[in-house]
Coordinates of C-alpha atoms in Angstrom, one line a residue:
X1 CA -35.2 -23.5 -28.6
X2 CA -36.2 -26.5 -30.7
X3 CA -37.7 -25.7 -34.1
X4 CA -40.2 -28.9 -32.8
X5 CA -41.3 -27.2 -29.8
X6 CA -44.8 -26.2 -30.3
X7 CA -44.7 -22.4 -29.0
X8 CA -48.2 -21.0 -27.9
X9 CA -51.1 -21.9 -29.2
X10 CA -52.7 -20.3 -26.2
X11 CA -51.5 -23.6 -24.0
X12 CA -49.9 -27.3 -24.6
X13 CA -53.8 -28.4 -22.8
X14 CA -55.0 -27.4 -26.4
X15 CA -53.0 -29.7 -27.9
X16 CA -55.1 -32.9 -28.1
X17 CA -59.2 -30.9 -28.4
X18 CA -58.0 -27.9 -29.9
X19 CA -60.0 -24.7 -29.5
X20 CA -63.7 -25.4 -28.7
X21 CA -65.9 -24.2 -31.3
X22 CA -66.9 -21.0 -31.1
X23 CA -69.9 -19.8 -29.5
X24 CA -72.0 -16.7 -30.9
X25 CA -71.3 -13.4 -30.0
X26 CA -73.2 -10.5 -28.3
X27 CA -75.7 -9.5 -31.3
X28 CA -76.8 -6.1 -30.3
X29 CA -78.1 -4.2 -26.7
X30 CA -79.9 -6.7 -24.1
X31 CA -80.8 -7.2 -20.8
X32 CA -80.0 -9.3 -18.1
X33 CA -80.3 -10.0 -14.4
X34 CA -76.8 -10.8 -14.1
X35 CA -73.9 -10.0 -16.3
X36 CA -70.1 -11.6 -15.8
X37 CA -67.4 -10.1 -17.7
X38 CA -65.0 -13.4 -18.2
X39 CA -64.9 -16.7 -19.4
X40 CA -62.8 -18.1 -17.1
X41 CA -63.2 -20.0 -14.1
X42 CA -64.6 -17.3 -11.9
X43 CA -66.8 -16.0 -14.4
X44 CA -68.2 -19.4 -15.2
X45 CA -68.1 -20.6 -11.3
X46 CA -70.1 -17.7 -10.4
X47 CA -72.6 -18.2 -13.1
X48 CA -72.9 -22.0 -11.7
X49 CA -73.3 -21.5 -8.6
X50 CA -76.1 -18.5 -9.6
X51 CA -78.1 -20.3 -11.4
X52 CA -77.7 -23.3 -9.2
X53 CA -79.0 -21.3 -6.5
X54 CA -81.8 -19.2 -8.7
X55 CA -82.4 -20.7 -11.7
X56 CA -84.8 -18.2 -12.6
X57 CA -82.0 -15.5 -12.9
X58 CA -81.0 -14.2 -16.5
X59 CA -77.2 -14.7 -16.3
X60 CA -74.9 -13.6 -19.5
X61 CA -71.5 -14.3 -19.1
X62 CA -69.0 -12.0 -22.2
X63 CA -66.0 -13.0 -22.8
X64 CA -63.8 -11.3 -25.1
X65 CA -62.1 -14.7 -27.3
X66 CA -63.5 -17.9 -25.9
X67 CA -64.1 -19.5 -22.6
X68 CA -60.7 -20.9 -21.1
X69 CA -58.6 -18.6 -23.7
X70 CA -56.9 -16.5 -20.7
X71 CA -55.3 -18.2 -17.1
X72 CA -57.8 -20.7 -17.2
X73 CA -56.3 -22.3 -19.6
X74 CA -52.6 -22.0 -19.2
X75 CA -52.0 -22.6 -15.7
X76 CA -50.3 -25.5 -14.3
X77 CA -53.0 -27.6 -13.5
X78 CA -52.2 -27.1 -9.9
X79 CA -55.2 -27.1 -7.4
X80 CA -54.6 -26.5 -4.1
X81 CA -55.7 -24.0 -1.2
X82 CA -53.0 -21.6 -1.1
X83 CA -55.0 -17.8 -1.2
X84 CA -53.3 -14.7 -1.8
X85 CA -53.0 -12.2 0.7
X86 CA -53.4 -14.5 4.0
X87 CA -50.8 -13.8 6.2
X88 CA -52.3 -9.2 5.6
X89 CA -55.5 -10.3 6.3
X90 CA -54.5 -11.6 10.1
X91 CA -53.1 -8.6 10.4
X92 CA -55.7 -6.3 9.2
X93 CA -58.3 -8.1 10.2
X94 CA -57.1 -10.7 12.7
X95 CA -56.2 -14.4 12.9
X96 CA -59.3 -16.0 13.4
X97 CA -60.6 -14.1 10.2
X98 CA -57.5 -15.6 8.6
X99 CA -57.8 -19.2 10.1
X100 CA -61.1 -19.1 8.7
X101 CA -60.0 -18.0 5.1
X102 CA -57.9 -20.6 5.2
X103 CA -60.5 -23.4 6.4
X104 CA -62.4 -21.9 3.4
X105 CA -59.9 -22.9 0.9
X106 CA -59.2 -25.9 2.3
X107 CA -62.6 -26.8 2.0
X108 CA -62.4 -25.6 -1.4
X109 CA -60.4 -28.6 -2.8
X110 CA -62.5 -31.0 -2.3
X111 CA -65.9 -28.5 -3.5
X112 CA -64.4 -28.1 -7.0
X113 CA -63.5 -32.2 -7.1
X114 CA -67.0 -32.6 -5.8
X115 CA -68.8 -30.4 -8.3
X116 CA -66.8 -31.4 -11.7
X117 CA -68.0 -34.9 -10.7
X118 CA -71.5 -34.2 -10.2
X119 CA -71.7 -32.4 -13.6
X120 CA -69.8 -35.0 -15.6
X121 CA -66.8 -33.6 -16.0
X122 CA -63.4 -35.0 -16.3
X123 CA -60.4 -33.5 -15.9
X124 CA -58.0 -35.9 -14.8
X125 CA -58.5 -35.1 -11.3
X126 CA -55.8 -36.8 -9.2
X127 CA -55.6 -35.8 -5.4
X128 CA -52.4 -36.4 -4.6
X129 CA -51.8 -33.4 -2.1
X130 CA -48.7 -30.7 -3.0
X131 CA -45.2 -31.6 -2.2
X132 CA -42.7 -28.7 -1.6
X133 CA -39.0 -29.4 -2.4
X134 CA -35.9 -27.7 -0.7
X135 CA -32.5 -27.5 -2.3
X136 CA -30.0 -25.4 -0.5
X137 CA -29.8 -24.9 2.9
X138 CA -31.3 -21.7 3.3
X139 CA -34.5 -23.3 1.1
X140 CA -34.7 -25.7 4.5
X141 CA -35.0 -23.3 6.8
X142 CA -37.8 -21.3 4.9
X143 CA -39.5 -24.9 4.6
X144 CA -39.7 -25.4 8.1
X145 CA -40.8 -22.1 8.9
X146 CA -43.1 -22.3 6.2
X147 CA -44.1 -25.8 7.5
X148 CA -44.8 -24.2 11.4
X149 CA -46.7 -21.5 10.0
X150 CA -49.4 -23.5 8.0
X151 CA -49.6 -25.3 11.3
X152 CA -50.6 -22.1 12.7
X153 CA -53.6 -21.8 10.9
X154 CA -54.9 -25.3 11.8
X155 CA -53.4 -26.9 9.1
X156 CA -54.2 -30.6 9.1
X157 CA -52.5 -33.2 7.8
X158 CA -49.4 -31.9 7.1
X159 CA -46.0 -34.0 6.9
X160 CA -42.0 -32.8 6.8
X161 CA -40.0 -35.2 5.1
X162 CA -36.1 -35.2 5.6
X163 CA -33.9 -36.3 2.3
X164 CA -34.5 -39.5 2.3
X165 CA -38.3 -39.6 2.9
X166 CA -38.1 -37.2 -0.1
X167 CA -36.4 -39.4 -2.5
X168 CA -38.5 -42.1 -1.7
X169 CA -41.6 -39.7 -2.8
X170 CA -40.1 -37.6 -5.8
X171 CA -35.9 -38.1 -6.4
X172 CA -34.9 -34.6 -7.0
X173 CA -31.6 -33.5 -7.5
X174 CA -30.0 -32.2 -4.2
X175 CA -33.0 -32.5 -2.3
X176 CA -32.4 -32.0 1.2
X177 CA -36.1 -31.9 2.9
X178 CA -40.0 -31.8 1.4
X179 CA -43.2 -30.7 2.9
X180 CA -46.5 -32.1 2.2
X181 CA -49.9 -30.9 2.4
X182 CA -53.1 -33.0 1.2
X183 CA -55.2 -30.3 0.2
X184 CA -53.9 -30.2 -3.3
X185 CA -54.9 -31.9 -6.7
X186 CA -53.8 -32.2 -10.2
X187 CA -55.9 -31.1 -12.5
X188 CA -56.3 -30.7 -16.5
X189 CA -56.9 -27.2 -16.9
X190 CA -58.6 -27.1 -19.7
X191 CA -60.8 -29.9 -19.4
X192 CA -62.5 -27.9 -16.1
X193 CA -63.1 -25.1 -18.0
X194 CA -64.8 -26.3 -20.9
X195 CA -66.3 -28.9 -19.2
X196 CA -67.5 -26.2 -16.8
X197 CA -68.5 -23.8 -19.8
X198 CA -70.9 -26.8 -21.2
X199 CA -72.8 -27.4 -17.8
X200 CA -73.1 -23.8 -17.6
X201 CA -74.6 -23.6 -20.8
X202 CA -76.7 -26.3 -20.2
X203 CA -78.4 -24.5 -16.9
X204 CA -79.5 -21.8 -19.3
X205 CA -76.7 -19.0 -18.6
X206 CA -76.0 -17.5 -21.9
X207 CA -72.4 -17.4 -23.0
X208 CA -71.3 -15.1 -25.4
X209 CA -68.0 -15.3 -27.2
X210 CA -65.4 -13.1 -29.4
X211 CA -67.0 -10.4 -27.7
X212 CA -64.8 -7.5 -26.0
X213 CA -65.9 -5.8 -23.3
X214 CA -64.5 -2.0 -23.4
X215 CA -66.1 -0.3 -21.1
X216 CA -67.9 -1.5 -17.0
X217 CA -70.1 1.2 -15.7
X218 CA -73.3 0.8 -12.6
X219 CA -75.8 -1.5 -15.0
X220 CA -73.7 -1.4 -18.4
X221 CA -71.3 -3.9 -19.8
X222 CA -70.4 -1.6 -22.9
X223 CA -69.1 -3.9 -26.3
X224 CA -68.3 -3.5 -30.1
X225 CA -71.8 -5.2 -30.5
X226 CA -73.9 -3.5 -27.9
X227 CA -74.8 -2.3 -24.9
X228 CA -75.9 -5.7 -22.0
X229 CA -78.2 -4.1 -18.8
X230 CA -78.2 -5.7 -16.0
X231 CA -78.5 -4.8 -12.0
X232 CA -75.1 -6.5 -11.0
X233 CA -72.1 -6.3 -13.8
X234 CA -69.5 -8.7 -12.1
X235 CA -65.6 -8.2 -13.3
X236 CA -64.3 -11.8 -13.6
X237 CA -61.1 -10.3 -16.1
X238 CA -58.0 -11.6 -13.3
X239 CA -54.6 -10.4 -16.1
X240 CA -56.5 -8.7 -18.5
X241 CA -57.9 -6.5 -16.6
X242 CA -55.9 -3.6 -17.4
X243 CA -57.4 -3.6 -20.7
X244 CA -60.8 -2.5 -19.3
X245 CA -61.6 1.5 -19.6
X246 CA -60.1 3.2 -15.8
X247 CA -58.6 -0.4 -14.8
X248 CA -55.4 -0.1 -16.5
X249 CA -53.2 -0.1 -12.6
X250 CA -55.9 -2.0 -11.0
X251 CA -54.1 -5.1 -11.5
X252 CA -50.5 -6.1 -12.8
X253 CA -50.6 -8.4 -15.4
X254 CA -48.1 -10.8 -14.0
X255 CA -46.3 -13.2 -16.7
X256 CA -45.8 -16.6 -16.0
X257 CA -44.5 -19.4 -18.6
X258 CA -44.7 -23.1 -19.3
X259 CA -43.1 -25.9 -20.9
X260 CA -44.4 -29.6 -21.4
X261 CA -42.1 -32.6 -22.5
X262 CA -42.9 -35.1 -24.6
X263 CA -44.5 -38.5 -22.5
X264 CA -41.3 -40.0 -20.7
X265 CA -40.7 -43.8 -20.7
X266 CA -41.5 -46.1 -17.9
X267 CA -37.8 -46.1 -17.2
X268 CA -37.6 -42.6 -16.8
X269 CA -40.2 -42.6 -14.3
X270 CA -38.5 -45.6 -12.3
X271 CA -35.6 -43.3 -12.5
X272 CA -36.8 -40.3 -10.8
X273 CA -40.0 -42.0 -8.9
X274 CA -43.1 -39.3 -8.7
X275 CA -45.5 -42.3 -8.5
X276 CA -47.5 -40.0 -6.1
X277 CA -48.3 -37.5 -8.9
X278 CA -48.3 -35.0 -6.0
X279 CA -48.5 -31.6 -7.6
X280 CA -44.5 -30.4 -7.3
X281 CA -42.9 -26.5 -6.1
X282 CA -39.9 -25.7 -4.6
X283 CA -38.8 -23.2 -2.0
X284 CA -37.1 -21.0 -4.7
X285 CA -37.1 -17.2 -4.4
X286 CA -38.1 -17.5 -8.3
X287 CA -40.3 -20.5 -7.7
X288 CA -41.0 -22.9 -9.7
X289 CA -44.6 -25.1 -10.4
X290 CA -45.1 -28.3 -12.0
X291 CA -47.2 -31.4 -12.2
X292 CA -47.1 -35.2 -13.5
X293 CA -49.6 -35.4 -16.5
X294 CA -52.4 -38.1 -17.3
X295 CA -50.8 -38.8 -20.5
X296 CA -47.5 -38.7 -18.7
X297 CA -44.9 -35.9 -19.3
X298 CA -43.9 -33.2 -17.3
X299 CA -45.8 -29.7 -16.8
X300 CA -43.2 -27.6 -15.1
X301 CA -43.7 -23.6 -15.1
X302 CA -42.2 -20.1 -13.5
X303 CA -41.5 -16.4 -14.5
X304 CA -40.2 -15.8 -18.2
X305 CA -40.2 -12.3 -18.9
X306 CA -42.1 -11.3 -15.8
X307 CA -44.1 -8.2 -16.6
X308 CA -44.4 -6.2 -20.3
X309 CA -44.7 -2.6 -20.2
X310 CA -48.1 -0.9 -20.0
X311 CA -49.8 -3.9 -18.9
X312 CA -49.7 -5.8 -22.3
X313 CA -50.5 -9.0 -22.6
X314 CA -49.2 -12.1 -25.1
X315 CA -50.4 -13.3 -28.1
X316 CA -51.3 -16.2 -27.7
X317 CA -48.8 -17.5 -25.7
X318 CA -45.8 -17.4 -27.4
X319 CA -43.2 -17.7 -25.4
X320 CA -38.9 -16.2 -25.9
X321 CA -36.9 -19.1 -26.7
X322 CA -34.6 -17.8 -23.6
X323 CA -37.4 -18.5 -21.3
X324 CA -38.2 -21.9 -22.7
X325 CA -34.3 -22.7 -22.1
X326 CA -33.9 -21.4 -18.7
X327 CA -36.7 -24.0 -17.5
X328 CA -35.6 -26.4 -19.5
X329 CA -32.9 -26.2 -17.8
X330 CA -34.7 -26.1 -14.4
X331 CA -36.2 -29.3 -15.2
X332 CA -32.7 -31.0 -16.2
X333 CA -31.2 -29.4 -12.8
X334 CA -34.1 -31.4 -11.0
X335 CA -34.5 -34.2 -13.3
X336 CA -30.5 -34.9 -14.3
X337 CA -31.9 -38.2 -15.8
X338 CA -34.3 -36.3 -18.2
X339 CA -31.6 -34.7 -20.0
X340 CA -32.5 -36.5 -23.0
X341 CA -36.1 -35.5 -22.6
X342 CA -37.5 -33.0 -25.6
X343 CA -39.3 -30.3 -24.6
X344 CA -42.5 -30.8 -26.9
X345 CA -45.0 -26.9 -25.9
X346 CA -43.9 -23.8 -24.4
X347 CA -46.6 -20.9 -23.5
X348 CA -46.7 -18.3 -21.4
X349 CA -50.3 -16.4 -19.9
X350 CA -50.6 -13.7 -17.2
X351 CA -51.9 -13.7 -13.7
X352 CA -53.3 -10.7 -11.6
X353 CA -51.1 -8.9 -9.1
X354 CA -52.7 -6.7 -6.7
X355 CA -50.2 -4.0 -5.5
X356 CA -50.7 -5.7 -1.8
X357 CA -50.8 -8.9 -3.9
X358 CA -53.9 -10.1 -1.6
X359 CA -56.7 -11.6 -3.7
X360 CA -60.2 -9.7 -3.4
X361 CA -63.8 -10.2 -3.7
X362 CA -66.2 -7.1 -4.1
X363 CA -69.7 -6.0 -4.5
X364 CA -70.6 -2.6 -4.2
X365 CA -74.4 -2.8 -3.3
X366 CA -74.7 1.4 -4.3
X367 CA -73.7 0.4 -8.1
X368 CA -74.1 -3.3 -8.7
X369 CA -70.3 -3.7 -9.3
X370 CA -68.9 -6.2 -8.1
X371 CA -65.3 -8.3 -8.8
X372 CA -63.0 -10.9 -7.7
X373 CA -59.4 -11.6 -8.4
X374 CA -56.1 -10.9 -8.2
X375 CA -55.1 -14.3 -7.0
X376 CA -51.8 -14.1 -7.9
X377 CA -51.2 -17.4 -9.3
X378 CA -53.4 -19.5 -7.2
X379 CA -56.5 -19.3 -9.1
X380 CA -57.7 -22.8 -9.7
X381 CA -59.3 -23.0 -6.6
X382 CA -59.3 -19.4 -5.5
X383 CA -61.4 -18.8 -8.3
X384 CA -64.4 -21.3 -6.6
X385 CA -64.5 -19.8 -3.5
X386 CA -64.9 -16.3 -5.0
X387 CA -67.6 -17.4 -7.0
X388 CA -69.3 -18.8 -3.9
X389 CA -68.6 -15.6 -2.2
X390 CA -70.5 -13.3 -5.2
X391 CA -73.4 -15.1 -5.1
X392 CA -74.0 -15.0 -1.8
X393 CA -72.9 -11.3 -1.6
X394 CA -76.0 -10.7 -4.7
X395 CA -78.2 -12.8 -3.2
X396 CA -77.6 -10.6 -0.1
X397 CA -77.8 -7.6 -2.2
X398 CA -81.2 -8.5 -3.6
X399 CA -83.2 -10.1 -0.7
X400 CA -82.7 -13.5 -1.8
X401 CA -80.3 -14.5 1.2
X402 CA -78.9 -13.1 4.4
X403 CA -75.4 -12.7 5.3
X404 CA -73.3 -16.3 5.1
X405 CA -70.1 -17.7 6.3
X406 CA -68.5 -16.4 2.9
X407 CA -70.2 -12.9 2.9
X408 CA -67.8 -12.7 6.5
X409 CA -64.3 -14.0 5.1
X410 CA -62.0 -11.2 5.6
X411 CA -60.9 -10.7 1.9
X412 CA -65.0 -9.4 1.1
X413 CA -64.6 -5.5 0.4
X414 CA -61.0 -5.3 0.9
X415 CA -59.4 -2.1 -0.6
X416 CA -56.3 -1.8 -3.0
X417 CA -54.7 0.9 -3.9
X418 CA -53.3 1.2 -7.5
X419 CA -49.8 0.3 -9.0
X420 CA -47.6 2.8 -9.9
X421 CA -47.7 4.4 -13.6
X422 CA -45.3 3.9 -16.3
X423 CA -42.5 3.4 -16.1
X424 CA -42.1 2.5 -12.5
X425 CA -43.8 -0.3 -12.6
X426 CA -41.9 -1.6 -15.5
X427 CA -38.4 -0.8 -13.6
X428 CA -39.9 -2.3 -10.3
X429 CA -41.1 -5.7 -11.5
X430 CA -38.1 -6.3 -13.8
X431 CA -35.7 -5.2 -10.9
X432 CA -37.6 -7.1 -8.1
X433 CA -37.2 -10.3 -10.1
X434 CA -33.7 -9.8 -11.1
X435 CA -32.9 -9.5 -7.5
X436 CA -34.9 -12.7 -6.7
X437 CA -33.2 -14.8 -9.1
X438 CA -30.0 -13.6 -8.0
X439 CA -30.9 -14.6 -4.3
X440 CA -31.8 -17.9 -5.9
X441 CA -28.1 -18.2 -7.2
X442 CA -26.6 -16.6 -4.4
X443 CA -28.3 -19.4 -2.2
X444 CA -26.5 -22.0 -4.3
X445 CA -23.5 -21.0 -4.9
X446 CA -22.7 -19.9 -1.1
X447 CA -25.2 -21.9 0.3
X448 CA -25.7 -21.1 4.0
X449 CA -29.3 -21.8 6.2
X450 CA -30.2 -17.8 6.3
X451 CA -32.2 -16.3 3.5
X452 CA -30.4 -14.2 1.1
X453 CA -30.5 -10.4 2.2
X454 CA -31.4 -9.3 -2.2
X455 CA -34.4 -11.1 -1.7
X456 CA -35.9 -9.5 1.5
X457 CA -34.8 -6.0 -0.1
X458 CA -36.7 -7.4 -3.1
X459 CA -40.0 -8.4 -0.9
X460 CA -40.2 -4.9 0.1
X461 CA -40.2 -3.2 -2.8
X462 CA -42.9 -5.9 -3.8
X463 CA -45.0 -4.9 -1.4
X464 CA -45.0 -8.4 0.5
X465 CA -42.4 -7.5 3.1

């Protein structure tokens, strides 16, 4: 890795603000209507959308460094309606609940464009809809499938492009078929969030920073600096919430890594096209994510070191120079014309894996706990529709409002059970992404239209098979 490659910093969408200045933290025991343990997006969505619909409500939102310091400001700017969990939840619950989960977060979308625009905020919103690349033969015939099962679910406007419609959308490298969805949007992470943060603050919610919370019991939020009160405690933590007090196998906290170029010239784009600035995957067993910035470089992310024992976390998002290589090289695979191209930030943050990996919201009206999460990557707009879905579920809970569409989506009360302890997890997640990457290479070095067999073996030990 370069020596001029910024590593962490918590995210390259720091780069050009820096870190917002901090806000005060918790200054001794309180009380509160409503507390929300996370800055991030569903912490502050769910304070929004509260106080939007009672302003009277005394909402606190704690968040242990600063609004935007976990997921919410790392990701890869991707908006889109992909949900966690879908595909279980026809299953369990049937596919009409699932078509309508679905509708939901296709709705979604366009609810967070909406609302950043009505409060001001910019975040270099560009809806250009999410374009899914295949590379190998056996990447096609996932696509399609993929492609016949969105239809499935009343998906709407949705296009399969061959290899040359491809090319004349995004030229990349051995490219032999796309799909297209429009429910998708670039975003700048970090502009949402602390543009978010600010009109929470401004509806009167009270946002404390640099405060840890250690301990969630029925009514207590238990921190360093005190004790808050409140009827509902909502868990807004997504990856760090194995560092809460009994949450440590709740959720895995998945890692997931970044790397940003430095702005490529206009011929580099005429070279490999992208004028769509559709956000970009791939149909990769070890998937990749990335996006075409405002300020124009490349965002392109995937799985570094995938999981580090005992649920740790990063500081700060530095990143092994191993794992900045090896999507450096994914880019220059993609990109062969970008071979020149410096990588200018790496950083890596963590997601939240349910062991069912199907994303969750809760409220338990016999305590006042309540949570949502474990999106598994596909926060950015996940994260809306769960904070829709908690206030409605406490506005239920306290006679405020009846039962809504949301209150009815089939992921409301679902049940998880726990990940394995140490070390099994450890061995499972390392081993289960060892075996998709070699599925990946497999694929392309004997490339044939079935699947590899490593990477179904590798689904089921994940749980997804």
């Amino acid at each position: 890795m370069s020596s001029s490659v910024v590593n962490g910093g918590v995210s390259f969408w720091y780069a050009q603000d820096g870190f917002p200045t901090p806000r005060e933290p918790l200054s001794g025991d309180t009380d509160a209507d409503v507390v929300i343990v996370g800055g991030g997006y569903t912490g502050l969505w769910t304070a929004y959308y509260l106080k939007k619909a009672a302003p009277f409500l005394r909402v606190v939102v704690l968040e242990q460094k600063f609004c935007g310091y976990g997921a919410s400001g790392r990701n890869g700017g991707w908006l889109y309606n992909g949900i966690a969990g879908r595909d279980r939840y026809a299953k369990l619950r049937g596919k009409d609940a699932a078509v309508r989960l679905q509708r939901a977060m296709d709705d979604t979308v366009d609810e967070v464009i909406r609302a950043a625009g009505a409060e001001g905020i910019d975040a270099d919103v560009h809806k250009g809809g999410v374009l899914t690349v295949a590379r190998t033969p056996a990447q096609l015939t996932r696509l399609k499938a993929e492609h016949e099962h969105e239809l499935s679910y009343g998906g709407k406007g949705l296009e399969l492009y061959g290899a040359r419609e491809t090319a004349a959308r995004v030229r990349v490298s051995d490219a032999v078929g796309s799909s297209w969805t429009p429910h998708g949007a670039r975003i700048h992470p970090v502009k949402l969030v602390t543009g978010l943060a600010a009109a929470v603050e401004a509806l009167g919610v009270i946002l404390h920073e640099s405060t840890p919370v250690t301990e969630i019991r029925p009514r207590h939020a238990v921190t360093p600096y005190g004790t808050v009160r409140a009827s509902y405690i909502l868990r807004c933590t997504e990856g760090f919430t194995a560092s809460l007090k009994g949450q440590r196998r709740t959720w895995l906290p998945m890692n997931s890594s970044m790397i940003a170029t430095e702005p490529l010239t206009e011929e580099q784009w005429e070279a490999i096209g992208w004028a769509g600035r559709e956000t970009l995957g791939d149909m990769a067993h070890a998937y990749m994510y990335a996006q075409r910035t405002a300020d124009g470089r490349i965002a392109l992310g995937g799985r570094g070191v995938p999981y580090r024992f005992g649920s740790r976390t990063d500081n700060d998002g530095r990143t092994q120079a191993a794992t900045v290589e090896a999507l450096r090289e994914i880019l220059v695979q993609m990109f062969p014309a970008l071979a020149p191209v410096r990588v200018a930030h790496a950083w890596s943050g963590v997601l939240g894996v349910p062991r069912d990996w199907c994303a969750t919201v809760t409220l338990d009206r016999s305590t006042g706990l309540g949570w949502a999460g474990g999106y598994v990557g596909s926060g950015v707009a996940t994260a809306n529709l769960a904070a829709r879905t908690l206030r409605d579920l406490v506005q239920q809970d306290s006679g405020q409002g009846g039962r809504t569409d949301l209150t009815e989506l089939p992921w409301v009360g679902h049940k998880v059970r726990k990940w394995e302890p140490e070390p099994l997890r450890w061995l499972g997640v390392q081993g289960m992404y060892a075996t998709y990457r070699a599925a990946d290479r497999r694929e392309f070095t004997a490339p044939g239209a079935r699947s590899s067999l490593l990477a179904r073996a590798a689904d089921r030990v994940a749980g997804r098979g």
